[in-house]
Amino acid sequence: MTTIRMFPQSVDRFLSEAQCEALAKRIAQLAVGGGETGLNVESTWTGNIRYARNQITTSGDVRNNSVSVTRDVHGAIAYVGCNQIDDVGLEAAVRRAERILLLREETGGTMFEEHFLPPPQEPFQTTEQMQQFVAREAWQAAMQSLVQTQEPYTKPHIFFDTTYGLDMLKRTQAVAPLIESAKSAGLLAAGYIEVSAHGRAVMDTWGRSLYYPYTQAQFSVTVRDPKGTGSGWAGVAWNDWTRVDTKALSAIAVDKCIQSRNPVAVEPGRYTVILEPQAVSDLCKFFVLWLDREAAEGGAGPFAGAQKNTSKIGERVVDERITIGADPMDPDLGFPPFDSHGNVYHAVNWIEHGVLKELAYFRPYGVRRLGKNSGLPNSYAFRMSGGTTTIDEMIATTKRGIRVTRFWGAGVIDDRSLLCTGLTRDGLWLIENGKITKPIRNFRFTESPLFVLNNLDALGVPQRVFSPSAPVVVPPIKAHEFSFTSLSSAV
Amino acid sequence: MGQYPVATGSWSTPIRIDPFQIPIEEKVDFVVSLVGLYPKRTDFTIGGGMNFMAFSRAEGAVATTDGAYFTQTLYQSGGHFSVAARRRKKNVDQRGAASATGLTMSGAGWELFLDAKVPEQIPQLIDTAEALAVVPSKPVEIGRYDLVCSALMIGTLIASTLGPATELDRSLGFEANSGGTSYLGPDPYARLGTTLGSPLLHVQADRSMDKGLATVKWDDEGVVPDTFTLVDKGTLVDYQTNREQAAWLKEWYVKRGQPVRSHGCAAGGSALETTLQMTPNLSLTPGADNVSFDDLVANTKRGIAWIVGGARMDFQFREGVGNGVMREIVNGKLGAFIVGGQMLFSSSELWKSLVALGGASSREQIPSKEDKGEPQQAAAYSVSAVPGVLKEMPIVDARRKA
């Protein structure tokens, strides 16, 4: 039988499907006291190289297995993680899970529910709380879904031998010319290449047997002038190393460094901005993070409805030119078709022509509250629709505005309006009468991605950005009334 | 890399009780028993409990071509116990909360939980939570205020400014592509000997602090760390170093008649990660007078008390904003909670604004964590700090746009 899924030519640096199956079988044998047994594996090889001040500083190859053992006896569930996959390590994990199960029964069966499964009674105070909430939800959903049939999943091509084959010598060869180009310009480069290959497995005695191999590749570089008066950056992350153009990206960082030297201060205030795709991603990732139906219907976040237990689904929330969605089969966005707990990702449009169409939920919530038979988890990968305006055209039509390379250290300070604060970094320029006139000092901003996506002037061609944990494809954006609240003297 | 005595032997964090010898059943019993101690109240609903307990035991072995071979077992324990009081009065939700002391993440064992005497703290915590529940709130009025900071906030500010900024590799640009550089760079020689803050700012670093999170006998390069002064009465006199970096400051050390030696700041997040220079424990020397946080408040006619919170910094630790729980101070007394207050500061101005410090008995040890490197790794350290007063700091409305 042929399969669309592209398996690696050889697997010797992370666990194969057969090895994971053997592990699942082994822990089922080790279980004592009946019930069901499950295994989650994220087996990883990582190769990296790092350079700074125009010299290679470290390079490493790391292999690690993150293994979780689940035991379910009479509906009580315990979950223990380890990274030791010999019999001693596995047996210790299984025994530990069984001991926690016993404890749960002794304490009236409430302790671990309280610990793992808190209901969303209070609005989240921070984005971290939101992330923790979703992480617990994912686990809960997977546990509750176990007795149900495994949902079918798509099979994107996301394993690339070009990535898996980027050994230490090739990484070094890739870096050498990048250092030279910064050096010859009299500048200091600091950069990082990381490639990784993963086997993700979810296998259990309920009958699930999921395995998916995938690769990730990232490159980023910061170029500074020796006096510290200018800084440029560029970076990207793909599944396929051959799509990472290190030389082109390095050239951008060198150019941005040169063009950003000796910035001048301009007054904070509201400006028309031209956000490069990286800046759009740095801001809009918070928008995507909050696309959670249970949180919204529980009254938390920007998508909570006006009435209790409702959301803003069906309402127009951003400019009608904006569609935001994710599909594991999108060749420019590929990501594993299920999460590390086995929750399956489906193709989805969260926002269609400005209207909120869907919010993420896990399968139990879908079955219990929405009368559906599947979940709609959020992978945090996303593609945003764009237009055809180039950045140069955006500049040409701007009387007074600011071009932003990227944002840094951004965080949500008000979850209702999604108001964020953070800084600009590595290249900021003033635009006057259709031309870039001077580099300017960095700003702290206080702005919401919702506001930006409602104040659009123009959109460019979407492209992949640097987002190693979840792929992101977004356009450059021109928007008005962007709020810069204070000057920053950091370079 | 320098010559150092060859490290051999083994060492363990000096704990009394290995938390992993305490069965999980006993830990659960401990947590459950605390909830049973809440007295019945008619007025308030009392909730809360042990939000988390965390323990770690890391066993490390280091061998070097110097001939060093040593093993270390490092323990960390900590938790957070809080009591919340809540009632609804005239359609208004009144809520207050108070946290137990003595449980912050430390280089300690299970004894941390016994020594904290949480049961004895509970009545006082409930009183405090109920008292806080009826304190009114008001929106921030922007302006300049004398800011009375708790030991926690002074410690947080040190960890947000001097902690990362005095890393020698960061200041030279080795972290440029990840966490950023330092406002005390790019030329350390141009910074050493310059004024960073008021003479009250005297900061030492070590890896021997009692219950310190970065406390070890040897660092990951086999060096016995020393106690060294980073900021001498307001003047920058040193950076954090490992073996390789110490030589980069040779001229400075020779000029000052100091030995050229690593301060023992090498650490790796785990055996899977490359050793980097990581922040050691930091200590702010307390003020000479026996002054408490309450005394500092009492001495302030009009100001703001910053009690709990955090700081967001830029990628050079040059400027930042501070948020969290703030209360107004009127005629030496704590008043209403201030909603939306945010302190704007630059690291250099901040420490020049330091005009008063609490005494040794107001000292607290605060856990902190540093993220560094590519791939990113984390290292924990402790900051010993006292409350302090920052003169005329700008306070703005965090949620106000331009």
CSV table of N, CA and C in Angstrom, one decimal, chain A residues 406-483:
chain,number,residue,atom,x,y,z
A,406,ARG,N,10.2,44.5,13.4
A,406,ARG,CA,9.6,43.5,14.2
A,406,ARG,C,9.3,44.1,15.6
A,407,PHE,N,8.5,43.3,16.4
A,407,PHE,CA,8.2,43.7,17.7
A,407,PHE,C,8.9,42.7,18.7
A,408,TRP,N,9.2,43.1,19.9
A,408,TRP,CA,9.9,42.2,20.8
A,408,TRP,C,9.3,42.4,22.2
A,409,GLY,N,9.2,41.2,22.9
A,409,GLY,CA,8.8,41.3,24.3
A,409,GLY,C,7.3,41.7,24.5
A,410,ALA,N,6.5,41.4,23.5
A,410,ALA,CA,5.1,41.8,23.5
A,410,ALA,C,4.4,40.9,24.5
A,411,GLY,N,3.4,41.5,25.1
A,411,GLY,CA,2.5,40.7,26.0
A,411,GLY,C,1.1,41.4,26.1
A,412,VAL,N,0.1,40.7,26.4
A,412,VAL,CA,-1.2,41.2,26.6
A,412,VAL,C,-1.4,41.9,27.9
A,413,ILE,N,-1.9,43.1,28.0
A,413,ILE,CA,-2.1,43.7,29.3
A,413,ILE,C,-3.6,43.9,29.6
A,414,ASP,N,-4.5,43.6,28.6
A,414,ASP,CA,-5.9,43.6,28.8
A,414,ASP,C,-6.6,42.6,27.9
A,415,ASP,N,-7.1,41.5,28.4
A,415,ASP,CA,-7.5,40.4,27.6
A,415,ASP,C,-8.8,40.7,26.8
A,416,ARG,N,-9.6,41.7,27.3
A,416,ARG,CA,-10.9,42.0,26.7
A,416,ARG,C,-10.6,42.7,25.3
A,417,SER,N,-9.8,43.7,25.4
A,417,SER,CA,-9.5,44.5,24.2
A,417,SER,C,-8.3,43.9,23.4
A,418,LEU,N,-7.6,43.0,24.1
A,418,LEU,CA,-6.4,42.4,23.6
A,418,LEU,C,-5.3,43.5,23.4
A,419,LEU,N,-5.3,44.4,24.3
A,419,LEU,CA,-4.3,45.5,24.3
A,419,LEU,C,-3.0,44.9,24.7
A,420,CYS,N,-2.0,45.1,23.9
A,420,CYS,CA,-0.6,44.6,24.1
A,420,CYS,C,0.4,45.7,24.4
A,421,THR,N,1.4,45.4,25.0
A,421,THR,CA,2.6,46.3,25.0
A,421,THR,C,3.8,45.5,24.7
A,422,GLY,N,4.8,46.3,24.1
A,422,GLY,CA,6.0,45.6,23.7
A,422,GLY,C,6.9,46.7,23.1
A,423,LEU,N,8.0,46.3,22.4
A,423,LEU,CA,8.9,47.2,21.8
A,423,LEU,C,9.1,46.9,20.4
A,424,THR,N,9.6,48.0,19.7
A,424,THR,CA,10.1,47.7,18.3
A,424,THR,C,11.5,47.4,18.5
A,425,ARG,N,12.1,46.7,17.5
A,425,ARG,CA,13.5,46.3,17.6
A,425,ARG,C,14.1,46.0,16.2
A,426,ASP,N,15.4,46.3,16.1
A,426,ASP,CA,16.2,45.9,14.9
A,426,ASP,C,15.8,46.6,13.6
A,427,GLY,N,15.4,47.8,13.6
A,427,GLY,CA,15.2,48.6,12.4
A,427,GLY,C,13.8,49.3,12.4
A,428,LEU,N,13.8,50.6,12.6
A,428,LEU,CA,12.6,51.4,12.6
A,428,LEU,C,12.9,52.7,11.8
A,429,TRP,N,12.1,53.0,10.9
A,429,TRP,CA,12.4,54.2,10.0
A,429,TRP,C,11.2,55.1,9.9
A,430,LEU,N,11.5,56.4,9.8
A,430,LEU,CA,10.4,57.4,9.6
A,430,LEU,C,10.2,57.5,8.1
A,431,ILE,N,8.9,57.6,7.7
A,431,ILE,CA,8.6,57.8,6.3
A,431,ILE,C,8.0,59.2,6.2
A,432,GLU,N,8.5,60.0,5.3
A,432,GLU,CA,7.9,61.3,5.0
A,432,GLU,C,7.7,61.5,3.5
A,433,ASN,N,6.5,62.0,3.2
A,433,ASN,CA,6.2,62.2,1.8
A,433,ASN,C,6.7,61.1,0.8
A,434,GLY,N,6.3,59.9,1.2
A,434,GLY,CA,6.5,58.8,0.3
A,434,GLY,C,7.9,58.2,0.3
A,435,LYS,N,8.8,58.7,1.2
A,435,LYS,CA,10.1,58.2,1.2
A,435,LYS,C,10.6,57.9,2.6
A,436,ILE,N,11.4,56.9,2.8
A,436,ILE,CA,12.1,56.7,4.1
A,436,ILE,C,13.1,57.8,4.2
A,437,THR,N,13.0,58.5,5.3
A,437,THR,CA,13.9,59.7,5.5
A,437,THR,C,15.0,59.4,6.5
A,438,LYS,N,14.7,58.7,7.6
A,438,LYS,CA,15.7,58.5,8.6
A,438,LYS,C,15.4,57.4,9.5
A,439,PRO,N,16.5,56.7,10.1
A,439,PRO,CA,16.2,55.7,11.1
A,439,PRO,C,15.8,56.5,12.4
A,440,ILE,N,14.9,55.9,13.1
A,440,ILE,CA,14.4,56.5,14.4
A,440,ILE,C,14.6,55.6,15.6
A,441,ARG,N,14.6,56.2,16.7
A,441,ARG,CA,14.8,55.4,18.0
A,441,ARG,C,13.6,54.5,18.2
A,442,ASN,N,13.8,53.4,18.9
A,442,ASN,CA,12.7,52.4,19.2
A,442,ASN,C,11.7,53.0,20.0
A,443,PHE,N,10.5,52.4,19.9
A,443,PHE,CA,9.3,52.8,20.7
A,443,PHE,C,8.8,51.7,21.6
A,444,ARG,N,8.2,52.0,22.7
A,444,ARG,CA,7.3,51.1,23.3
A,444,ARG,C,5.9,51.3,22.8
A,445,PHE,N,5.2,50.3,22.4
A,445,PHE,CA,3.8,50.5,21.9
A,445,PHE,C,2.8,50.0,22.9
A,446,THR,N,1.6,50.5,22.8
A,446,THR,CA,0.5,50.0,23.5
A,446,THR,C,-0.7,49.9,22.5
A,447,GLU,N,-0.9,48.8,22.0
A,447,GLU,CA,-1.8,48.6,20.9
A,447,GLU,C,-2.4,47.2,20.8
A,448,SER,N,-3.6,47.1,20.2
A,448,SER,CA,-4.3,45.8,20.1
A,448,SER,C,-4.2,45.3,18.7
A,449,PRO,N,-4.0,44.1,18.4
A,449,PRO,CA,-4.0,43.5,17.1
A,449,PRO,C,-5.4,43.7,16.5
A,450,LEU,N,-6.5,43.7,17.3
A,450,LEU,CA,-7.8,43.9,16.8
A,450,LEU,C,-8.0,45.2,16.2
A,451,PHE,N,-7.4,46.2,16.9
A,451,PHE,CA,-7.5,47.6,16.4
A,451,PHE,C,-6.7,47.7,15.1
A,452,VAL,N,-5.5,47.1,15.0
A,452,VAL,CA,-4.7,47.2,13.8
A,452,VAL,C,-5.5,46.6,12.6
A,453,LEU,N,-6.1,45.4,12.9
A,453,LEU,CA,-6.8,44.7,11.8
A,453,LEU,C,-8.1,45.4,11.4
A,454,ASN,N,-8.5,46.4,12.2
A,454,ASN,CA,-9.6,47.2,11.8
A,454,ASN,C,-9.2,48.6,11.2
A,455,ASN,N,-8.0,48.8,11.1
A,455,ASN,CA,-7.5,50.1,10.6
A,455,ASN,C,-6.6,50.0,9.4
A,456,LEU,N,-6.9,49.0,8.6
A,456,LEU,CA,-6.0,48.6,7.4
A,456,LEU,C,-6.1,49.7,6.3
A,457,ASP,N,-4.9,50.0,5.8
A,457,ASP,CA,-4.8,50.7,4.5
A,457,ASP,C,-4.5,49.9,3.4
A,458,ALA,N,-3.6,48.9,3.6
A,458,ALA,CA,-3.1,48.1,2.4
A,458,ALA,C,-2.5,46.8,3.0
A,459,LEU,N,-2.6,45.8,2.1
A,459,LEU,CA,-2.0,44.4,2.5
A,459,LEU,C,-1.1,44.0,1.4
A,460,GLY,N,0.0,43.3,1.8
A,460,GLY,CA,0.9,42.8,0.8
A,460,GLY,C,0.8,41.2,0.6
A,461,VAL,N,1.7,40.6,0.0
A,461,VAL,CA,1.7,39.2,-0.3
A,461,VAL,C,2.1,38.5,1.0
A,462,PRO,N,1.3,37.5,1.4
A,462,PRO,CA,1.7,36.8,2.7
A,462,PRO,C,2.9,35.9,2.5
A,463,GLN,N,3.7,35.9,3.5
A,463,GLN,CA,4.9,35.1,3.5
A,463,GLN,C,5.2,34.4,4.8
A,464,ARG,N,6.0,33.4,4.8
A,464,ARG,CA,6.4,32.6,6.0
A,464,ARG,C,7.3,33.5,6.8
A,465,VAL,N,7.1,33.5,8.2
A,465,VAL,CA,8.0,34.3,9.0
A,465,VAL,C,8.7,33.4,10.0
A,466,PHE,N,9.5,34.1,10.9
A,466,PHE,CA,10.2,33.3,12.0
A,466,PHE,C,9.2,33.0,13.1
A,467,SER,N,8.8,31.8,13.2
A,467,SER,CA,7.9,31.4,14.3
A,467,SER,C,8.1,29.9,14.4
A,468,PRO,N,9.2,29.5,15.1
A,468,PRO,CA,9.6,28.1,15.1
A,468,PRO,C,8.6,27.2,15.8
A,469,SER,N,7.8,27.6,16.7
A,469,SER,CA,6.9,26.7,17.4
A,469,SER,C,5.7,26.4,16.6
A,470,ALA,N,5.2,27.3,15.9
A,470,ALA,CA,4.0,27.1,15.0
A,470,ALA,C,4.1,27.9,13.8
A,471,PRO,N,4.0,27.3,12.6
A,471,PRO,CA,4.2,28.1,11.4
A,471,PRO,C,3.2,29.2,11.2
A,472,VAL,N,3.7,30.3,10.6
A,472,VAL,CA,2.9,31.5,10.4
A,472,VAL,C,3.2,32.1,9.0
A,473,VAL,N,2.1,32.3,8.3
A,473,VAL,CA,2.2,33.0,7.0
A,473,VAL,C,1.3,34.2,7.0
A,474,VAL,N,1.9,35.4,7.0
A,474,VAL,CA,1.2,36.7,7.1
A,474,VAL,C,1.7,37.7,6.1
A,475,PRO,N,0.9,38.6,5.7
A,475,PRO,CA,1.3,39.7,4.8
A,475,PRO,C,1.9,40.9,5.5
A,476,PRO,N,2.7,41.7,4.8
A,476,PRO,CA,3.0,43.0,5.4
A,476,PRO,C,1.7,43.8,5.4
A,477,ILE,N,1.6,44.7,6.3
A,477,ILE,CA,0.3,45.5,6.5
A,477,ILE,C,0.7,47.0,6.6
A,478,LYS,N,-0.2,47.8,6.0
A,478,LYS,CA,-0.1,49.2,6.3
A,478,LYS,C,-1.4,49.5,7.0
A,479,ALA,N,-1.3,50.2,8.2
A,479,ALA,CA,-2.4,50.5,9.0
A,479,ALA,C,-2.2,51.9,9.6
A,480,HIS,N,-3.3,52.5,10.0
A,480,HIS,CA,-3.2,53.9,10.5
A,480,HIS,C,-3.5,53.9,12.0
A,481,GLU,N,-3.1,55.0,12.7
A,481,GLU,CA,-3.5,55.2,14.1
A,481,GLU,C,-2.8,54.3,15.0
A,482,PHE,N,-1.6,53.7,14.7
A,482,PHE,CA,-1.0,52.8,15.6
A,482,PHE,C,-0.3,53.6,16.7
A,483,SER,N,-0.5,53.1,18.0
A,483,SER,CA,-0.2,53.9,19.1
A,483,SER,C,1.2,53.5,19.7
